[in-house]
Every structure is written in C-alpha cells, then in structure tokens.
Coordinates of N, CA and C and ligand atoms in Angstrom, one line a residue:
M1 N -58.8 -8.1 -161.7 CA -57.6 -6.7 -161.3 C -57.9 -5.4 -161.6
K2 N -57.2 -5.1 -160.5 CA -57.2 -3.5 -161.2 C -55.6 -3.2 -160.7
V3 N -54.9 -2.5 -161.9 CA -53.4 -2.3 -161.6 C -53.3 -0.9 -161.9
G4 N -52.3 -0.3 -161.2 CA -51.7 1.0 -161.3 C -50.6 0.8 -162.0
V5 N -50.3 1.6 -163.0 CA -48.9 1.5 -164.1 C -48.5 3.0 -163.5
F6 N -47.6 3.2 -163.1 CA -46.8 4.3 -162.8 C -45.4 4.9 -163.5
D7 N -45.4 5.9 -164.5 CA -44.4 6.5 -165.3 C -44.0 8.1 -165.0
S8 N -42.6 8.3 -165.2 CA -42.3 9.8 -165.1 C -43.2 10.6 -166.3
G9 N -43.8 9.8 -167.3 CA -44.3 10.6 -168.5 C -45.1 9.3 -169.1
A10 N -45.1 9.6 -170.9 CA -45.6 9.1 -171.8 C -45.0 7.6 -171.8
G11 N -43.8 7.4 -171.7 CA -42.8 6.3 -172.0 C -43.5 5.0 -171.5
G12 N -44.2 5.1 -170.2 CA -44.4 3.7 -169.7 C -45.7 3.1 -170.4
L13 N -46.2 3.9 -171.4 CA -47.2 3.2 -172.3 C -46.8 2.2 -173.1
S14 N -45.6 2.0 -173.4 CA -45.0 0.7 -173.8 C -45.0 -0.5 -173.1
V15 N -45.1 0.0 -172.0 CA -45.5 -1.2 -170.9 C -47.1 -2.0 -170.9
V16 N -47.6 -0.7 -171.0 CA -49.4 -0.8 -170.9 C -49.8 -1.4 -172.2
K17 N -48.8 -1.3 -173.3 CA -49.1 -2.1 -174.7 C -49.2 -3.4 -174.1
S18 N -48.3 -4.1 -173.5 CA -48.0 -5.2 -173.7 C -48.9 -6.0 -172.7
L19 N -49.4 -5.1 -171.7 CA -50.6 -5.5 -170.7 C -51.9 -5.8 -171.4
L20 N -52.0 -4.7 -172.0 CA -53.1 -4.7 -172.8 C -53.5 -6.0 -173.9
E21 N -52.2 -6.4 -174.7 CA -52.1 -7.3 -175.6 C -52.6 -8.6 -174.9
H22 N -52.1 -8.8 -173.7 CA -52.3 -10.0 -173.0 C -53.4 -9.7 -172.2
K23 N -54.4 -9.0 -172.2 CA -55.5 -8.6 -171.2 C -55.6 -9.4 -169.9
L24 N -54.5 -9.0 -169.1 CA -54.2 -9.5 -168.0 C -55.2 -8.8 -166.9
F25 N -55.5 -7.6 -167.3 CA -56.0 -6.6 -165.8 C -57.6 -6.1 -166.4
D26 N -58.4 -6.3 -165.7 CA -59.9 -5.5 -165.9 C -59.6 -4.2 -166.2
E27 N -58.9 -3.7 -165.0 CA -59.0 -2.0 -165.2 C -57.4 -1.1 -165.0
I28 N -56.8 -0.8 -165.6 CA -55.4 -0.3 -165.3 C -55.6 1.4 -165.4
I29 N -55.0 1.6 -164.5 CA -54.8 3.0 -164.3 C -53.5 3.7 -164.5
Y30 N -53.4 4.7 -165.5 CA -51.9 5.1 -165.9 C -51.6 6.5 -165.3
Y31 N -50.7 6.5 -164.4 CA -50.6 7.9 -164.0 C -49.1 8.2 -164.8
G32 N -48.9 9.4 -165.3 CA -47.5 10.2 -166.0 C -47.5 10.9 -165.5
D33 N -46.1 11.2 -164.7 CA -46.0 12.8 -164.0 C -45.5 13.7 -164.9
T34 N -46.0 13.9 -166.1 CA -45.5 14.7 -167.3 C -45.8 16.2 -167.3
A35 N -45.8 16.7 -165.9 CA -45.2 17.9 -165.2 C -43.7 18.2 -164.6
R36 N -43.4 16.8 -164.8 CA -41.9 16.7 -163.9 C -40.8 15.9 -165.1
V37 N -42.0 15.4 -165.7 CA -40.7 14.2 -166.9 C -39.5 15.3 -167.4
P38 N -38.2 15.3 -167.6 CA -37.8 13.7 -167.6 C -37.3 13.3 -165.9
Y39 N -37.5 12.0 -165.4 CA -36.5 11.9 -164.0 C -35.1 11.4 -164.5
G40 N -35.0 11.2 -165.4 CA -33.6 10.2 -165.7 C -32.8 11.1 -166.0
T41 N -33.0 12.6 -165.6 CA -31.6 13.6 -165.5 C -31.6 14.1 -163.8
K42 N -32.7 13.6 -163.1 CA -32.5 14.1 -161.8 C -31.4 13.1 -160.7
D43 N -31.4 13.6 -159.4 CA -30.6 12.6 -159.0 C -31.8 11.8 -157.6
K44 N -30.9 11.1 -157.3 CA -31.8 9.9 -156.4 C -33.0 10.5 -155.5
N45 N -32.3 11.6 -154.5 CA -33.6 11.9 -153.7 C -34.9 12.8 -154.7
T46 N -34.4 13.3 -155.6 CA -35.9 13.7 -156.4 C -36.4 12.8 -156.7
I47 N -35.9 11.7 -157.2 CA -36.6 10.7 -158.0 C -37.2 10.0 -156.9
I48 N -36.8 9.6 -155.6 CA -38.0 9.1 -154.6 C -38.8 10.1 -154.0
R49 N -38.4 11.2 -153.9 CA -39.4 12.4 -153.4 C -40.8 12.2 -154.4
Y50 N -40.5 12.4 -156.0 CA -41.7 12.6 -157.1 C -42.4 11.0 -156.9
S51 N -41.4 9.9 -156.6 CA -42.6 8.8 -156.9 C -42.8 8.3 -155.6
L52 N -42.7 8.9 -154.5 CA -43.6 8.8 -153.3 C -44.8 9.6 -153.3
E53 N -44.6 10.9 -154.0 CA -45.5 11.8 -154.3 C -46.7 11.1 -155.2
A54 N -46.2 10.4 -156.2 CA -46.9 9.5 -157.0 C -47.9 8.4 -156.4
L55 N -47.3 7.8 -155.2 CA -48.1 7.2 -154.6 C -49.2 7.7 -154.0
E56 N -49.4 8.8 -153.5 CA -50.6 9.7 -153.2 C -51.5 9.8 -154.3
F57 N -51.3 9.9 -155.3 CA -52.3 9.6 -156.7 C -52.7 8.4 -156.6
F58 N -52.3 7.4 -156.4 CA -53.0 6.1 -156.5 C -53.8 5.6 -155.1
N59 N -53.3 6.3 -154.0 CA -54.3 6.0 -153.0 C -55.8 6.6 -153.3
N60 N -56.0 7.4 -154.2 CA -57.6 7.7 -154.8 C -58.1 6.5 -155.5
F61 N -57.4 5.0 -155.4 CA -57.9 4.1 -156.7 C -57.8 2.9 -155.8
D62 N -58.5 1.9 -155.5 CA -58.5 0.6 -154.7 C -57.7 -0.2 -155.4
I63 N -56.5 0.1 -156.0 CA -55.3 -1.1 -156.6 C -55.0 -2.2 -156.3
D64 N -54.7 -3.5 -157.1 CA -54.5 -4.6 -156.2 C -52.8 -4.5 -156.5
L65 N -52.3 -3.8 -157.4 CA -50.9 -4.0 -157.9 C -50.4 -2.8 -158.2
L66 N -49.1 -2.8 -158.2 CA -48.8 -1.1 -159.1 C -47.6 -1.6 -159.7
I67 N -47.5 -1.2 -161.2 CA -46.4 -1.5 -161.6 C -45.7 -0.3 -161.8
T68 N -44.1 -0.4 -161.7 CA -43.2 1.0 -161.7 C -43.0 0.8 -163.5
A69 N -43.3 1.6 -164.3 CA -43.0 1.3 -165.8 C -41.7 1.7 -166.0
C70 N -41.3 2.8 -165.2 CA -40.0 3.5 -165.3 C -38.7 2.7 -164.7
N71 N -38.1 2.9 -165.6 CA -36.9 2.3 -165.2 C -36.3 3.1 -164.3
T72 N -35.8 4.2 -164.5 CA -35.6 5.7 -163.5 C -35.9 5.1 -162.1
V73 N -37.5 5.1 -162.0 CA -38.2 5.0 -160.9 C -37.8 3.8 -160.3
S74 N -37.7 1.9 -161.3 CA -37.4 1.4 -160.6 C -35.8 0.9 -160.2
A75 N -35.0 1.5 -160.5 CA -33.4 1.9 -160.2 C -33.2 2.5 -159.2
H76 N -34.6 3.3 -158.4 CA -33.9 4.5 -157.4 C -35.1 4.2 -156.4
A77 N -36.1 4.0 -156.6 CA -37.3 4.2 -155.7 C -38.0 3.2 -155.0
L78 N -37.7 1.8 -155.7 CA -38.4 0.8 -155.5 C -38.9 0.5 -153.8
T79 N -37.4 0.5 -153.2 CA -37.5 -0.1 -151.7 C -38.7 1.1 -151.0
E80 N -38.4 2.7 -151.4 CA -39.0 3.7 -150.5 C -40.5 3.4 -150.7
M81 N -40.6 3.2 -152.0 CA -42.2 2.7 -152.6 C -42.7 1.6 -151.7
R82 N -42.2 0.6 -151.8 CA -42.8 -0.4 -151.2 C -43.2 -0.3 -149.7
E83 N -41.9 0.5 -148.8 CA -42.5 0.7 -147.3 C -43.5 1.6 -147.4
A84 N -43.6 2.3 -148.2 CA -44.8 3.6 -147.9 C -46.1 3.1 -148.5
S85 N -46.4 1.8 -149.0 CA -47.5 1.2 -149.8 C -48.1 -0.1 -149.4
G86 N -49.4 -0.3 -149.2 CA -50.0 -1.1 -149.0 C -50.3 -2.4 -149.8
Y87 N -49.4 -2.4 -151.0 CA -49.9 -3.3 -151.9 C -48.6 -3.8 -152.4
E88 N -48.8 -4.4 -153.2 CA -47.1 -5.1 -154.1 C -46.7 -4.1 -155.2
I89 N -45.6 -3.5 -155.4 CA -45.4 -3.1 -156.3 C -43.9 -3.8 -157.3
V90 N -44.4 -3.8 -158.5 CA -43.5 -4.5 -159.3 C -42.4 -3.6 -160.3
G91 N -41.2 -3.4 -160.0 CA -40.6 -2.4 -160.8 C -40.2 -3.3 -162.3
V92 N -39.2 -2.6 -163.1 CA -39.0 -3.1 -164.4 C -37.6 -4.2 -164.7
I93 N -37.0 -3.8 -163.4 CA -35.6 -4.3 -163.9 C -35.4 -5.6 -163.5
E94 N -35.8 -6.4 -162.5 CA -35.8 -7.8 -162.4 C -36.4 -8.3 -163.3
P95 N -37.8 -8.0 -163.7 CA -38.1 -8.7 -165.2 C -37.2 -8.4 -166.0
G96 N -36.7 -7.8 -166.3 CA -35.9 -7.7 -167.6 C -34.5 -8.4 -167.7
I97 N -34.2 -8.5 -166.2 CA -32.8 -9.4 -166.0 C -33.5 -11.1 -166.3
R98 N -34.3 -11.2 -165.6 CA -34.7 -12.1 -165.8 C -35.0 -12.8 -167.2
A99 N -35.7 -11.9 -167.8 CA -36.0 -12.3 -168.9 C -35.1 -12.5 -170.1
L100 N -33.9 -12.1 -169.6 CA -32.5 -11.9 -170.5 C -31.9 -13.3 -170.0
E101 N -32.0 -13.7 -169.1 CA -31.6 -15.0 -168.2 C -31.9 -16.2 -168.9
N102 N -33.7 -16.1 -169.2 CA -34.0 -17.1 -169.6 C -34.1 -17.1 -171.2
K103 N -33.6 -15.9 -172.0 CA -33.2 -16.3 -173.4 C -31.9 -16.2 -173.9
L104 N -30.7 -16.1 -172.9 CA -29.6 -16.1 -173.2 C -28.7 -16.6 -171.9
P105 N -28.8 -17.7 -171.8 CA -28.2 -18.1 -170.7 C -26.6 -18.0 -170.6
T106 N -26.2 -17.9 -172.0 CA -24.7 -18.2 -172.2 C -23.9 -16.7 -171.3
K107 N -23.1 -16.9 -170.2 CA -22.9 -16.1 -169.3 C -21.6 -14.9 -169.9
D108 N -21.0 -15.4 -170.7 CA -19.8 -14.7 -171.5 C -20.6 -13.6 -172.5
A109 N -21.5 -13.9 -172.9 CA -22.2 -13.1 -174.1 C -22.3 -11.4 -174.1
P110 N -21.6 -10.9 -174.6 CA -21.6 -9.6 -174.8 C -23.1 -9.1 -174.7
I111 N -23.5 -7.8 -173.5 CA -24.5 -7.5 -173.2 C -24.4 -5.6 -173.1
L112 N -25.3 -5.1 -174.0 CA -25.2 -3.9 -173.8 C -26.6 -3.0 -173.1
I113 N -26.3 -2.5 -172.1 CA -27.6 -2.1 -171.3 C -27.4 -0.4 -171.6
T114 N -28.6 0.2 -171.9 CA -29.0 1.3 -172.3 C -29.9 1.8 -171.5
G115 N -30.0 3.3 -171.1 CA -31.0 3.8 -170.1 C -30.7 5.3 -170.0
T116 N -31.0 5.8 -169.0 CA -31.4 7.1 -168.6 C -29.6 7.3 -168.1
R117 N -29.6 8.2 -167.9 CA -28.4 8.7 -166.9 C -28.3 8.1 -165.9
A118 N -29.9 8.4 -165.1 CA -30.1 7.8 -163.4 C -30.2 6.6 -163.9
T119 N -30.8 5.9 -164.6 CA -30.8 4.4 -164.5 C -29.2 3.8 -164.6
I120 N -28.5 4.2 -165.7 CA -27.2 3.6 -165.7 C -25.9 3.9 -164.6
A121 N -26.4 5.1 -164.0 CA -25.4 5.5 -162.7 C -26.0 5.0 -161.6
S122 N -27.2 4.2 -161.3 CA -27.3 3.7 -160.4 C -26.8 2.2 -160.3
G123 N -26.0 1.7 -161.5 CA -25.6 0.1 -161.5 C -26.5 -0.7 -161.0
R124 N -28.0 -0.8 -160.7 CA -28.4 -1.9 -160.7 C -28.7 -2.9 -161.9
Y125 N -28.8 -2.3 -163.1 CA -28.8 -3.7 -164.3 C -27.4 -4.3 -164.0
Q126 N -26.4 -3.2 -163.8 CA -25.1 -4.0 -163.9 C -24.8 -4.5 -162.7
R127 N -25.3 -4.4 -161.7 CA -24.7 -5.4 -160.5 C -25.4 -6.9 -160.6
E128 N -26.9 -6.6 -161.0 CA -27.8 -7.7 -161.0 C -27.4 -8.6 -162.0
L129 N -26.8 -8.3 -162.7 CA -26.1 -9.1 -164.0 C -24.8 -9.7 -163.5
M130 N -24.0 -9.0 -162.8 CA -23.0 -9.6 -162.4 C -23.3 -10.7 -161.4
E131 N -23.9 -10.4 -160.8 CA -24.3 -11.6 -159.9 C -24.8 -12.5 -160.1
R132 N -25.5 -12.6 -161.3 CA -26.0 -13.6 -161.9 C -24.9 -14.4 -163.0
G133 N -23.9 -13.8 -163.0 CA -22.6 -14.0 -163.5 C -22.5 -13.7 -165.1
Y134 N -23.1 -13.0 -165.6 CA -22.8 -12.0 -166.5 C -21.8 -11.2 -166.4
H135 N -20.6 -11.1 -167.0 CA -19.7 -10.3 -166.9 C -18.9 -9.6 -168.0
N136 N -19.7 -9.9 -169.1 CA -19.3 -9.0 -170.5 C -20.3 -8.0 -170.7
L137 N -20.0 -6.8 -170.2 CA -21.2 -5.8 -169.9 C -20.7 -4.5 -170.3
T138 N -21.4 -4.0 -171.2 CA -21.4 -2.5 -171.4 C -22.3 -1.4 -171.3
A139 N -22.3 -0.6 -170.1 CA -23.8 0.1 -170.0 C -23.3 1.4 -170.5
I140 N -24.5 2.3 -171.0 CA -24.2 3.5 -171.5 C -25.4 4.3 -171.6
Q141 N -24.9 5.4 -171.1 CA -26.3 6.6 -170.9 C -27.0 6.8 -172.2
T142 N -27.9 6.7 -172.8 CA -28.4 6.9 -174.1 C -29.7 7.9 -174.0
G143 N -29.8 9.0 -173.2 CA -30.8 9.9 -172.9 C -31.5 10.3 -173.8
L144 N -30.5 10.8 -175.0 CA -31.1 11.5 -176.3 C -32.2 10.7 -176.7
F145 N -32.2 9.9 -176.8 CA -33.2 9.0 -177.3 C -34.6 9.3 -176.7
V146 N -34.6 9.8 -175.5 CA -36.0 9.7 -175.1 C -36.6 11.1 -175.4
P147 N -36.0 12.6 -175.9 CA -36.8 13.6 -176.4 C -36.9 12.8 -178.0
L148 N -36.4 12.2 -178.7 CA -36.3 12.1 -179.8 C -37.8 11.1 -180.2
V149 N -37.7 10.0 -179.3 CA -39.1 9.6 -179.3 C -40.6 10.2 -178.6
E150 N -40.4 11.1 -177.7 CA -41.5 11.6 -177.6 C -41.8 12.7 -178.7
E151 N -41.0 13.0 -179.7 CA -41.0 13.6 -180.9 C -41.5 13.0 -182.0
G152 N -41.6 11.5 -181.8 CA -42.1 10.8 -182.7 C -41.6 10.3 -183.8
I153 N -39.8 10.5 -183.3 CA -39.1 10.1 -184.1 C -38.4 8.5 -183.6
F154 N -39.2 7.3 -184.7 CA -38.5 6.4 -184.6 C -37.6 5.4 -185.5
D155 N -37.3 6.4 -186.5 CA -36.2 5.9 -187.6 C -36.1 7.4 -188.2
G156 N -35.0 7.0 -189.1 CA -34.7 8.0 -190.1 C -33.4 8.7 -189.8
P157 N -32.8 10.0 -190.5 CA -31.6 10.2 -190.4 C -31.3 10.6 -188.8
V158 N -32.1 11.1 -188.3 CA -31.6 12.1 -186.9 C -31.3 10.7 -185.9
L159 N -32.2 10.1 -186.0 CA -32.3 8.7 -185.2 C -31.0 8.0 -185.5
D160 N -30.5 8.0 -186.8 CA -29.3 7.2 -187.2 C -27.7 7.8 -186.7
E161 N -28.0 9.1 -186.5 CA -26.7 10.2 -186.4 C -26.6 10.0 -184.9
V162 N -27.6 9.7 -183.9 CA -27.6 9.5 -182.7 C -27.3 8.1 -182.4
M163 N -27.9 7.4 -183.1 CA -27.3 5.8 -182.7 C -25.7 6.1 -182.9
E164 N -25.3 6.5 -184.3 CA -24.0 6.3 -184.6 C -23.3 7.0 -183.3
Y165 N -23.4 8.2 -182.9 CA -22.7 9.0 -181.7 C -22.7 8.2 -180.4
Y166 N -23.8 7.2 -180.0 CA -23.7 6.3 -178.8 C -22.8 5.0 -179.0
F167 N -23.4 4.5 -180.4 CA -23.1 2.9 -180.5 C -21.8 2.8 -181.3
K168 N -21.3 3.9 -181.8 CA -19.8 3.8 -183.1 C -19.0 2.7 -182.3
A169 N -18.9 3.0 -181.0 CA -17.6 1.9 -180.5 C -18.0 0.5 -180.0
I170 N -19.6 0.0 -180.0 CA -20.0 -0.8 -179.6 C -19.7 -2.2 -181.0
S171 N -19.2 -3.4 -180.2 CA -19.2 -3.6 -181.6 C -20.1 -5.4 -181.0
A172 N -20.9 -5.7 -181.9 CA -21.9 -6.9 -181.9 C -22.5 -7.3 -180.5
P173 N -23.3 -6.6 -180.1 CA -23.8 -7.5 -178.7 C -24.7 -8.2 -179.1
S174 N -24.6 -9.3 -178.0 CA -25.6 -10.5 -178.3 C -27.1 -9.7 -178.0
A175 N -27.0 -9.3 -177.0 CA -28.3 -8.5 -176.3 C -28.3 -7.1 -176.1
I176 N -29.2 -6.5 -176.3 CA -29.4 -5.1 -176.0 C -30.7 -4.9 -174.8
I177 N -30.2 -4.6 -173.4 CA -31.3 -4.2 -172.5 C -32.0 -2.8 -173.1
L178 N -33.3 -2.6 -173.2 CA -33.8 -1.4 -173.7 C -34.3 -1.0 -172.2
G179 N -33.4 -0.7 -171.0 CA -33.5 -0.2 -169.9 C -34.1 1.3 -169.7
C180 N -34.9 1.5 -170.8 CA -35.9 2.6 -170.4 C -37.2 2.5 -171.5
T181 N -38.1 3.2 -170.6 CA -39.6 3.0 -171.4 C -39.8 3.5 -173.0
H182 N -38.8 4.4 -173.1 CA -39.0 5.0 -174.6 C -38.3 4.1 -175.5
F183 N -37.5 3.3 -175.0 CA -36.3 2.3 -176.2 C -37.3 1.6 -176.8
P184 N -38.5 0.7 -176.4 CA -39.0 0.0 -177.4 C -39.5 0.7 -178.5
L185 N -39.7 1.9 -178.8 CA -40.3 2.4 -180.0 C -39.4 2.4 -180.6
I186 N -37.9 2.7 -180.1 CA -37.0 2.4 -181.7 C -36.3 1.1 -181.2
S187 N -36.9 0.1 -180.9 CA -36.2 -1.2 -181.1 C -35.5 -1.8 -181.9
D188 N -36.6 -1.5 -183.2 CA -36.1 -1.9 -184.3 C -35.1 -1.4 -185.0
A189 N -35.2 -0.1 -184.6 CA -34.1 0.6 -185.5 C -32.7 0.3 -185.0
M190 N -32.5 0.3 -183.4 CA -31.4 -0.3 -182.7 C -31.0 -1.7 -183.1
R191 N -32.0 -2.7 -183.4 CA -31.4 -4.1 -183.9 C -31.1 -4.0 -185.3
D192 N -31.3 -2.9 -186.1 CA -31.0 -3.0 -187.6 C -29.6 -2.4 -187.6
Y193 N -29.1 -1.4 -186.4 CA -27.8 -0.6 -186.4 C -26.8 -1.9 -186.3
F194 N -27.0 -2.7 -185.6 CA -26.0 -3.5 -185.7 C -26.2 -4.8 -186.7
E195 N -25.0 -5.4 -186.9 CA -24.8 -6.4 -188.2 C -25.6 -7.8 -187.7
K196 N -25.2 -8.4 -186.5 CA -25.7 -9.3 -186.5 C -26.9 -9.0 -184.9
S197 N -28.3 -9.1 -185.5 CA -29.0 -8.7 -184.8 C -29.4 -9.1 -183.2
P198 N -28.9 -8.1 -182.7 CA -28.9 -8.9 -181.0 C -30.4 -9.1 -180.6
L199 N -30.3 -10.0 -179.5 CA -31.9 -10.1 -178.8 C -32.4 -8.6 -178.4
M200 N -33.3 -8.3 -178.2 CA -33.7 -6.8 -177.6 C -34.6 -7.5 -176.3
I201 N -34.3 -6.8 -175.1 CA -34.8 -7.1 -174.1 C -35.7 -5.8 -173.7
H202 N -37.2 -6.2 -173.5 CA -38.2 -5.0 -173.7 C -38.8 -5.2 -172.5
S203 N -39.4 -4.1 -171.6 CA -39.6 -4.1 -170.3 C -41.1 -4.7 -170.2
G204 N -42.0 -4.0 -171.6 CA -43.2 -4.9 -171.2 C -43.4 -6.0 -171.6
D205 N -42.9 -6.7 -172.5 CA -42.9 -8.3 -172.5 C -42.2 -9.4 -171.3
A206 N -41.4 -8.3 -170.7 CA -40.3 -9.3 -169.6 C -41.8 -8.9 -168.2
I207 N -42.1 -8.1 -168.1 CA -43.3 -8.1 -167.0 C -44.1 -9.1 -167.3
V208 N -44.6 -9.1 -168.7 CA -46.0 -10.2 -168.7 C -45.4 -11.5 -168.2
E209 N -44.1 -11.8 -168.8 CA -43.2 -13.0 -168.2 C -43.2 -13.1 -166.7
H210 N -42.9 -12.2 -166.0 CA -42.5 -11.9 -164.6 C -43.8 -12.0 -163.8
L211 N -45.0 -11.2 -164.3 CA -46.4 -11.5 -163.8 C -47.0 -13.1 -163.8
A212 N -46.6 -13.6 -165.0 CA -47.1 -15.0 -164.7 C -46.2 -15.9 -163.8
D213 N -44.8 -15.8 -164.1 CA -44.1 -16.7 -163.2 C -43.7 -16.2 -161.7
Q214 N -43.8 -15.3 -161.5 CA -43.9 -14.5 -159.9 C -44.6 -14.5 -159.6
C215 N -46.1 -13.7 -159.6 CA -47.2 -13.6 -159.3 C -48.4 -14.1 -159.7
G216 N -48.3 -15.1 -160.5 CA -49.3 -16.2 -161.0 C -50.6 -15.4 -161.7
I217 N -50.2 -14.4 -162.4 CA -51.1 -13.6 -163.0 C -51.1 -13.9 -164.7
T218 N -51.9 -14.3 -164.6 CA -52.1 -15.3 -166.1 C -53.3 -14.9 -167.0
G219 N -54.4 -14.0 -166.6 CA -55.7 -14.4 -167.3 C -55.6 -13.9 -168.6
S220 N -56.5 -14.2 -169.0 CA -56.2 -13.5 -170.9 C -57.8 -12.9 -171.3
D221 N -58.7 -12.8 -170.2 CA -60.2 -12.1 -170.4 C -60.3 -11.1 -169.8
G222 N -59.1 -10.2 -169.1 CA -59.2 -8.9 -168.7 C -60.4 -8.0 -169.2
E223 N -60.9 -7.2 -168.6 CA -61.6 -6.1 -169.5 C -60.6 -5.0 -170.3
N224 N -59.6 -5.1 -169.9 CA -58.8 -3.9 -170.4 C -59.2 -2.4 -170.6
N225 N -59.7 -2.2 -169.2 CA -60.4 -0.8 -169.3 C -59.1 -0.1 -168.8
L226 N -58.9 1.2 -169.9 CA -57.6 2.2 -169.7 C -58.0 3.4 -169.0
K227 N -57.3 3.5 -168.1 CA -57.7 5.3 -167.7 C -56.6 5.8 -167.5
I228 N -56.8 7.1 -168.1 CA -55.2 7.5 -168.2 C -55.2 9.5 -167.3
F229 N -54.1 9.1 -166.6 CA -54.2 10.5 -165.7 C -52.8 10.7 -166.2
A230 N -52.2 12.0 -165.8 CA -51.2 13.2 -166.0 C -51.4 14.2 -165.0
S231 N -49.9 14.4 -164.4 CA -50.0 15.7 -163.6 C -49.9 16.8 -164.3
D232 N -49.7 17.0 -166.1 CA -49.8 18.2 -166.8 C -50.5 17.7 -168.1
N233 N -51.2 18.3 -168.8 CA -51.7 18.0 -170.4 C -52.2 16.8 -170.8
V234 N -52.9 16.4 -169.5 CA -53.7 14.8 -169.8 C -54.1 14.7 -171.4
E235 N -54.7 15.8 -171.9 CA -55.2 15.5 -173.3 C -53.8 15.0 -174.3
G236 N -53.0 15.7 -173.9 CA -51.8 15.4 -175.0 C -51.5 13.8 -174.8
L237 N -51.6 13.6 -173.4 CA -51.0 12.3 -172.7 C -51.9 11.3 -173.7
R238 N -53.1 11.6 -173.7 CA -54.0 10.9 -174.2 C -54.0 10.2 -175.9
R239 N -53.6 11.5 -176.3 CA -53.6 11.6 -178.0 C -52.1 10.6 -177.8
T240 N -51.2 10.7 -177.1 CA -50.2 10.3 -177.7 C -50.5 8.2 -177.5
A241 N -51.4 8.0 -176.5 CA -51.5 7.1 -176.0 C -52.3 6.1 -177.2
K242 N -53.1 7.3 -178.0 CA -54.1 6.8 -179.3 C -53.0 6.4 -180.1
G243 N -52.2 6.9 -180.7 CA -50.9 6.9 -181.4 C -50.0 5.4 -181.2
W244 N -49.8 5.3 -179.8 CA -48.6 4.4 -179.7 C -49.4 3.1 -179.4
L245 N -50.6 3.0 -178.9 CA -51.1 1.5 -178.6 C -52.4 1.3 -179.7
G246 N -52.1 2.1 -180.8 CA -53.3 1.5 -181.5 C -54.6 1.0 -181.4
D247 N -54.7 -0.2 -182.0 CA -56.3 -0.4 -181.7 C -56.2 -1.7 -180.4
V248 N -55.4 -2.0 -179.8 CA -54.8 -2.7 -178.9 C -56.1 -2.6 -177.4
Ligands
DGL1 N1 -39.5 6.7 -168.2 C1 -38.1 6.8 -168.2 C2 -37.3 5.8 -167.8 O1 -37.8 4.6 -168.2 C3 -37.6 7.8 -168.8 C4 -38.1 9.2 -169.4 C5 -37.4 10.1 -168.6 O2 -36.4 10.4 -168.1 O3 -38.1 10.3 -167.4 O4 -36.3 5.6 -167.0

C-alpha cells in the first residue's frame, strides 16, 4: 500500500516514525508545508485553504490513503479535505481519543489536553472526550513547545522553564494528550515534570492502533520506502528526518 502523510512541517515525522516501526506500508509519501508552518497560529479558513492546496500535491501520486499527521489540520480541515478527495483520509484526533479510552476507561480521571492555539480553540478534543463521558478535562495551548522542538531542544533548562510556565497550576493529570505532532519528542520530559507519571497519548502510536482496528491495516512486511517532500527547504526537512527517525 502507498500512504500519504501530510503535516504543516517537520512534526509529522513523529507519526511517520511509528508507521516505519510497524512496517505498515510499502511506500510513504511525506509532504511538509514548511513554507507556511506553523498552522497552529492561523485561523480556520487559512488552515482549510492550505490543507486543500496540499491535496493538490498528493494528486501527483496514486496514494491509497492519506494520514493528516497534523493535529491542527485534523481539528479544522478534515471534513473539507474528505469532500475534496477520492481516497480515505485519517486524522489523528479520533485515534488519540480511542487510544485514551482503551488505556484509561475511568471517566473521572483528570486529563490534560495540550496542543497549538488553533487545536485547543477548535474544542475538538474537549468535545469528543465529553461525548464519551470524560468530564475532568483541562485544555491548554502550549504552542511554545513547537519552536523548542524545531530547535532540537528535547530537555534541559529552557524546556523546564516553559513547562513550569504552562503546567505550574496543573496537579497530577492521569493522562496527557500530546495533541501536536511535535510533543512526542518531549514526551519523556513532560511525563517527568509530574510526580505521578501520567499516561502519555501519542498520535503515532494511536494511528497504528486505529489503522489496525478501524481500517484492517496490520501488515508488518511493508517495504518502508519513505519519500520526503516540502514546500520549502526540502534538504533541511530530510536532515531533520535523519535525526528524528534514526535507523528505523
Ligand atoms: N503540526 C502542528 C500540529 O500538530 C504543529 C505545528 C504547527 O503549528 O503547524 O498541530
């Protein structure tokens, strides 16, 4: 199978990593809109417009399925993208919610939702969780983590300071939804910030479970042929991919 993975920039490589580890696909076509990242600070109409333009890129490839690794796109543009495309499109929000439900069925457990301004403002995670009975929710925009991760800062004093800024009023969440492509790279630091290690919900792992349960995609002998494209500085994105993906 050939899958497309779309993200606003480099962050979606965190989802690609999970796909590669499970060898689900023969070919992965990755497109990062690096010329226009971040999407998380844009308004809904702009996010939809950029996402529909990205579909035009994927028209050059005969993909079987598209994964929108970007939480911001998944929160705002999935309906419009699905209407405009001829293939199945899977976002990351529903898989993340399912993963949480499977691992933490206790409905009154305190859950911390993190994400970009646009993702949190969309209220998508909050609504879907409340529909499933979760009611002890705190949602915060943690956009400063995005440039830190882009700079390769995954731990240390600067990150500690930013975590203190965002999390100082939050006590003991049972789970944290990493509602942004970049946050899995600082998942360990976020978990260690809190005394009782919360359950971390990672879009990449959640997508793998979702593809198996909802789409019947379980193969483990895919060829893992990854092709990376970008709207700006593709060489830079390929270098980032080497660093983030390691030997997978
Ligand atoms: N990919 C975005 C997300 O997951 C983060 C970066 C951005 O703001 O574009 O929400």
